[in-house]
Amino acid sequence: VGVLNSNINKVKIGMPATLRFQGMRKKPLRGRVIGISDKQEPGPWPNTDVMARNVLLAIEGDTSGLIPRLPCEVEFNSRHK
Protein backbone atom coordinates (compact mmCIF):
# COMPACT_ATOMS: atom_id res chain seq x y z
CA VAL A 1 0.00 0.00 0.00
CA GLY A 2 1.33 3.49 -0.81
CA VAL A 3 1.87 5.89 2.10
CA LEU A 4 2.63 9.55 1.41
CA ASN A 5 6.04 10.74 2.57
CA SER A 6 4.32 13.29 4.82
CA ASN A 7 2.85 10.35 6.80
CA ILE A 8 5.54 7.67 6.50
CA ASN A 9 7.20 8.58 9.81
CA LYS A 10 3.99 7.49 11.59
CA VAL A 11 4.23 3.92 10.19
CA LYS A 12 6.46 1.40 12.01
CA ILE A 13 7.42 -2.24 11.43
CA GLY A 14 5.09 -4.46 13.49
CA MET A 15 2.33 -1.85 13.57
CA PRO A 16 -1.16 -3.40 13.36
CA ALA A 17 -3.51 -2.35 10.57
CA THR A 18 -7.14 -2.83 9.55
CA LEU A 19 -7.84 -3.60 5.88
CA ARG A 20 -11.21 -3.02 4.19
CA PHE A 21 -11.43 -4.42 0.66
CA GLN A 22 -13.74 -2.94 -1.97
CA GLY A 23 -16.57 -5.25 -2.95
CA MET A 24 -16.14 -7.52 0.09
CA ARG A 25 -18.91 -7.46 2.66
CA LYS A 26 -17.00 -9.47 5.20
CA LYS A 27 -15.63 -7.93 8.35
CA PRO A 28 -12.42 -5.98 7.86
CA LEU A 29 -9.24 -8.04 7.96
CA ARG A 30 -6.38 -7.49 10.36
CA GLY A 31 -2.81 -7.11 9.25
CA ARG A 32 0.62 -6.02 10.36
CA VAL A 33 3.36 -3.90 8.77
CA ILE A 34 6.25 -6.16 7.73
CA GLY A 35 8.21 -3.81 5.48
CA ILE A 36 8.67 -0.17 4.45
CA SER A 37 10.38 0.63 1.14
CA ASP A 38 13.30 3.04 1.00
CA LYS A 39 12.41 3.92 -2.61
CA GLN A 40 10.21 6.96 -3.21
CA GLU A 41 7.57 6.78 -5.96
CA PRO A 42 4.66 8.95 -7.11
CA GLY A 43 1.84 8.74 -4.56
CA PRO A 44 -1.32 6.66 -5.01
CA TRP A 45 -4.13 8.20 -7.04
CA PRO A 46 -5.30 10.98 -6.71
CA ASN A 47 -2.03 12.15 -5.09
CA THR A 48 0.33 11.30 -7.96
CA ASP A 49 1.98 14.73 -7.74
CA VAL A 50 3.49 13.95 -4.30
CA MET A 51 5.96 11.24 -3.34
CA ALA A 52 5.13 8.07 -1.39
CA ARG A 53 6.72 4.84 -0.22
CA ASN A 54 5.30 1.35 -0.40
CA VAL A 55 4.41 -0.37 2.86
CA LEU A 56 4.17 -4.17 2.87
CA LEU A 57 1.46 -5.74 5.03
CA ALA A 58 0.96 -9.33 6.18
CA ILE A 59 -2.75 -10.19 6.32
CA GLU A 60 -3.86 -12.24 9.31
CA GLY A 61 -6.78 -14.68 9.17
CA ASP A 62 -8.89 -16.03 6.30
CA THR A 63 -7.92 -14.49 2.97
CA SER A 64 -10.24 -16.59 0.81
CA GLY A 65 -11.99 -14.45 -1.78
CA LEU A 66 -9.13 -12.00 -2.14
CA ILE A 67 -7.68 -11.48 -5.59
CA PRO A 68 -4.44 -9.72 -6.57
CA ARG A 69 -4.60 -5.91 -6.88
CA LEU A 70 -8.02 -5.71 -5.17
CA PRO A 71 -8.37 -2.09 -3.95
CA CYS A 72 -8.49 -1.66 -0.20
CA GLU A 73 -8.48 1.01 2.47
CA VAL A 74 -5.85 0.59 5.19
CA GLU A 75 -6.04 2.12 8.64
CA PHE A 76 -2.87 1.93 10.72
CA ASN A 77 -3.20 1.64 14.49
CA SER A 78 -1.25 4.72 15.55
CA ARG A 79 -1.40 3.77 19.25
CA HIS A 80 1.00 0.87 18.56
CA LYS A 81 4.29 1.13 20.47
mmCIF file of C-alpha atoms in Angstrom:
data_model
loop_
_atom_site.group_PDB
_atom_site.id
_atom_site.type_symbol
_atom_site.label_atom_id
_atom_site.label_comp_id
_atom_site.label_asym_id
_atom_site.label_seq_id
_atom_site.Cartn_x
_atom_site.Cartn_y
_atom_site.Cartn_z
ATOM 1 C CA VAL A 1 0.000 0.000 0.000
ATOM 2 C CA GLY A 2 1.331 3.492 -0.805
ATOM 3 C CA VAL A 3 1.872 5.894 2.100
ATOM 4 C CA LEU A 4 2.632 9.548 1.406
ATOM 5 C CA ASN A 5 6.040 10.740 2.573
ATOM 6 C CA SER A 6 4.319 13.288 4.820
ATOM 7 C CA ASN A 7 2.846 10.353 6.804
ATOM 8 C CA ILE A 8 5.543 7.665 6.495
ATOM 9 C CA ASN A 9 7.204 8.583 9.815
ATOM 10 C CA LYS A 10 3.987 7.493 11.586
ATOM 11 C CA VAL A 11 4.229 3.916 10.189
ATOM 12 C CA LYS A 12 6.463 1.404 12.007
ATOM 13 C CA ILE A 13 7.423 -2.238 11.431
ATOM 14 C CA GLY A 14 5.094 -4.465 13.486
ATOM 15 C CA MET A 15 2.326 -1.848 13.571
ATOM 16 C CA PRO A 16 -1.162 -3.402 13.359
ATOM 17 C CA ALA A 17 -3.512 -2.354 10.565
ATOM 18 C CA THR A 18 -7.144 -2.829 9.552
ATOM 19 C CA LEU A 19 -7.840 -3.603 5.877
ATOM 20 C CA ARG A 20 -11.214 -3.021 4.195
ATOM 21 C CA PHE A 21 -11.427 -4.423 0.658
ATOM 22 C CA GLN A 22 -13.743 -2.942 -1.973
ATOM 23 C CA GLY A 23 -16.566 -5.251 -2.948
ATOM 24 C CA MET A 24 -16.140 -7.519 0.085
ATOM 25 C CA ARG A 25 -18.907 -7.459 2.656
ATOM 26 C CA LYS A 26 -16.996 -9.474 5.200
ATOM 27 C CA LYS A 27 -15.627 -7.935 8.351
ATOM 28 C CA PRO A 28 -12.417 -5.977 7.859
ATOM 29 C CA LEU A 29 -9.241 -8.045 7.961
ATOM 30 C CA ARG A 30 -6.376 -7.486 10.362
ATOM 31 C CA GLY A 31 -2.806 -7.114 9.251
ATOM 32 C CA ARG A 32 0.618 -6.023 10.364
ATOM 33 C CA VAL A 33 3.355 -3.902 8.767
ATOM 34 C CA ILE A 34 6.247 -6.164 7.732
ATOM 35 C CA GLY A 35 8.207 -3.807 5.483
ATOM 36 C CA ILE A 36 8.671 -0.174 4.447
ATOM 37 C CA SER A 37 10.376 0.628 1.142
ATOM 38 C CA ASP A 38 13.302 3.044 0.995
ATOM 39 C CA LYS A 39 12.408 3.919 -2.609
ATOM 40 C CA GLN A 40 10.209 6.956 -3.211
ATOM 41 C CA GLU A 41 7.573 6.783 -5.964
ATOM 42 C CA PRO A 42 4.662 8.951 -7.108
ATOM 43 C CA GLY A 43 1.838 8.743 -4.558
ATOM 44 C CA PRO A 44 -1.315 6.662 -5.015
ATOM 45 C CA TRP A 45 -4.126 8.196 -7.045
ATOM 46 C CA PRO A 46 -5.300 10.982 -6.705
ATOM 47 C CA ASN A 47 -2.030 12.152 -5.087
ATOM 48 C CA THR A 48 0.328 11.301 -7.958
ATOM 49 C CA ASP A 49 1.984 14.732 -7.739
ATOM 50 C CA VAL A 50 3.494 13.950 -4.303
ATOM 51 C CA MET A 51 5.962 11.237 -3.336
ATOM 52 C CA ALA A 52 5.126 8.074 -1.387
ATOM 53 C CA ARG A 53 6.721 4.839 -0.224
ATOM 54 C CA ASN A 54 5.300 1.345 -0.403
ATOM 55 C CA VAL A 55 4.407 -0.369 2.859
ATOM 56 C CA LEU A 56 4.175 -4.168 2.869
ATOM 57 C CA LEU A 57 1.463 -5.742 5.031
ATOM 58 C CA ALA A 58 0.956 -9.328 6.183
ATOM 59 C CA ILE A 59 -2.749 -10.189 6.318
ATOM 60 C CA GLU A 60 -3.860 -12.240 9.315
ATOM 61 C CA GLY A 61 -6.776 -14.675 9.171
ATOM 62 C CA ASP A 62 -8.888 -16.027 6.304
ATOM 63 C CA THR A 63 -7.921 -14.495 2.968
ATOM 64 C CA SER A 64 -10.240 -16.590 0.811
ATOM 65 C CA GLY A 65 -11.993 -14.452 -1.785
ATOM 66 C CA LEU A 66 -9.127 -12.002 -2.139
ATOM 67 C CA ILE A 67 -7.677 -11.485 -5.591
ATOM 68 C CA PRO A 68 -4.438 -9.715 -6.568
ATOM 69 C CA ARG A 69 -4.596 -5.911 -6.876
ATOM 70 C CA LEU A 70 -8.022 -5.707 -5.170
ATOM 71 C CA PRO A 71 -8.367 -2.086 -3.946
ATOM 72 C CA CYS A 72 -8.488 -1.663 -0.197
ATOM 73 C CA GLU A 73 -8.475 1.007 2.470
ATOM 74 C CA VAL A 74 -5.846 0.588 5.186
ATOM 75 C CA GLU A 75 -6.043 2.121 8.645
ATOM 76 C CA PHE A 76 -2.869 1.934 10.715
ATOM 77 C CA ASN A 77 -3.198 1.641 14.492
ATOM 78 C CA SER A 78 -1.248 4.724 15.551
ATOM 79 C CA ARG A 79 -1.399 3.765 19.248
ATOM 80 C CA HIS A 80 1.000 0.867 18.562
ATOM 81 C CA LYS A 81 4.294 1.134 20.474
#
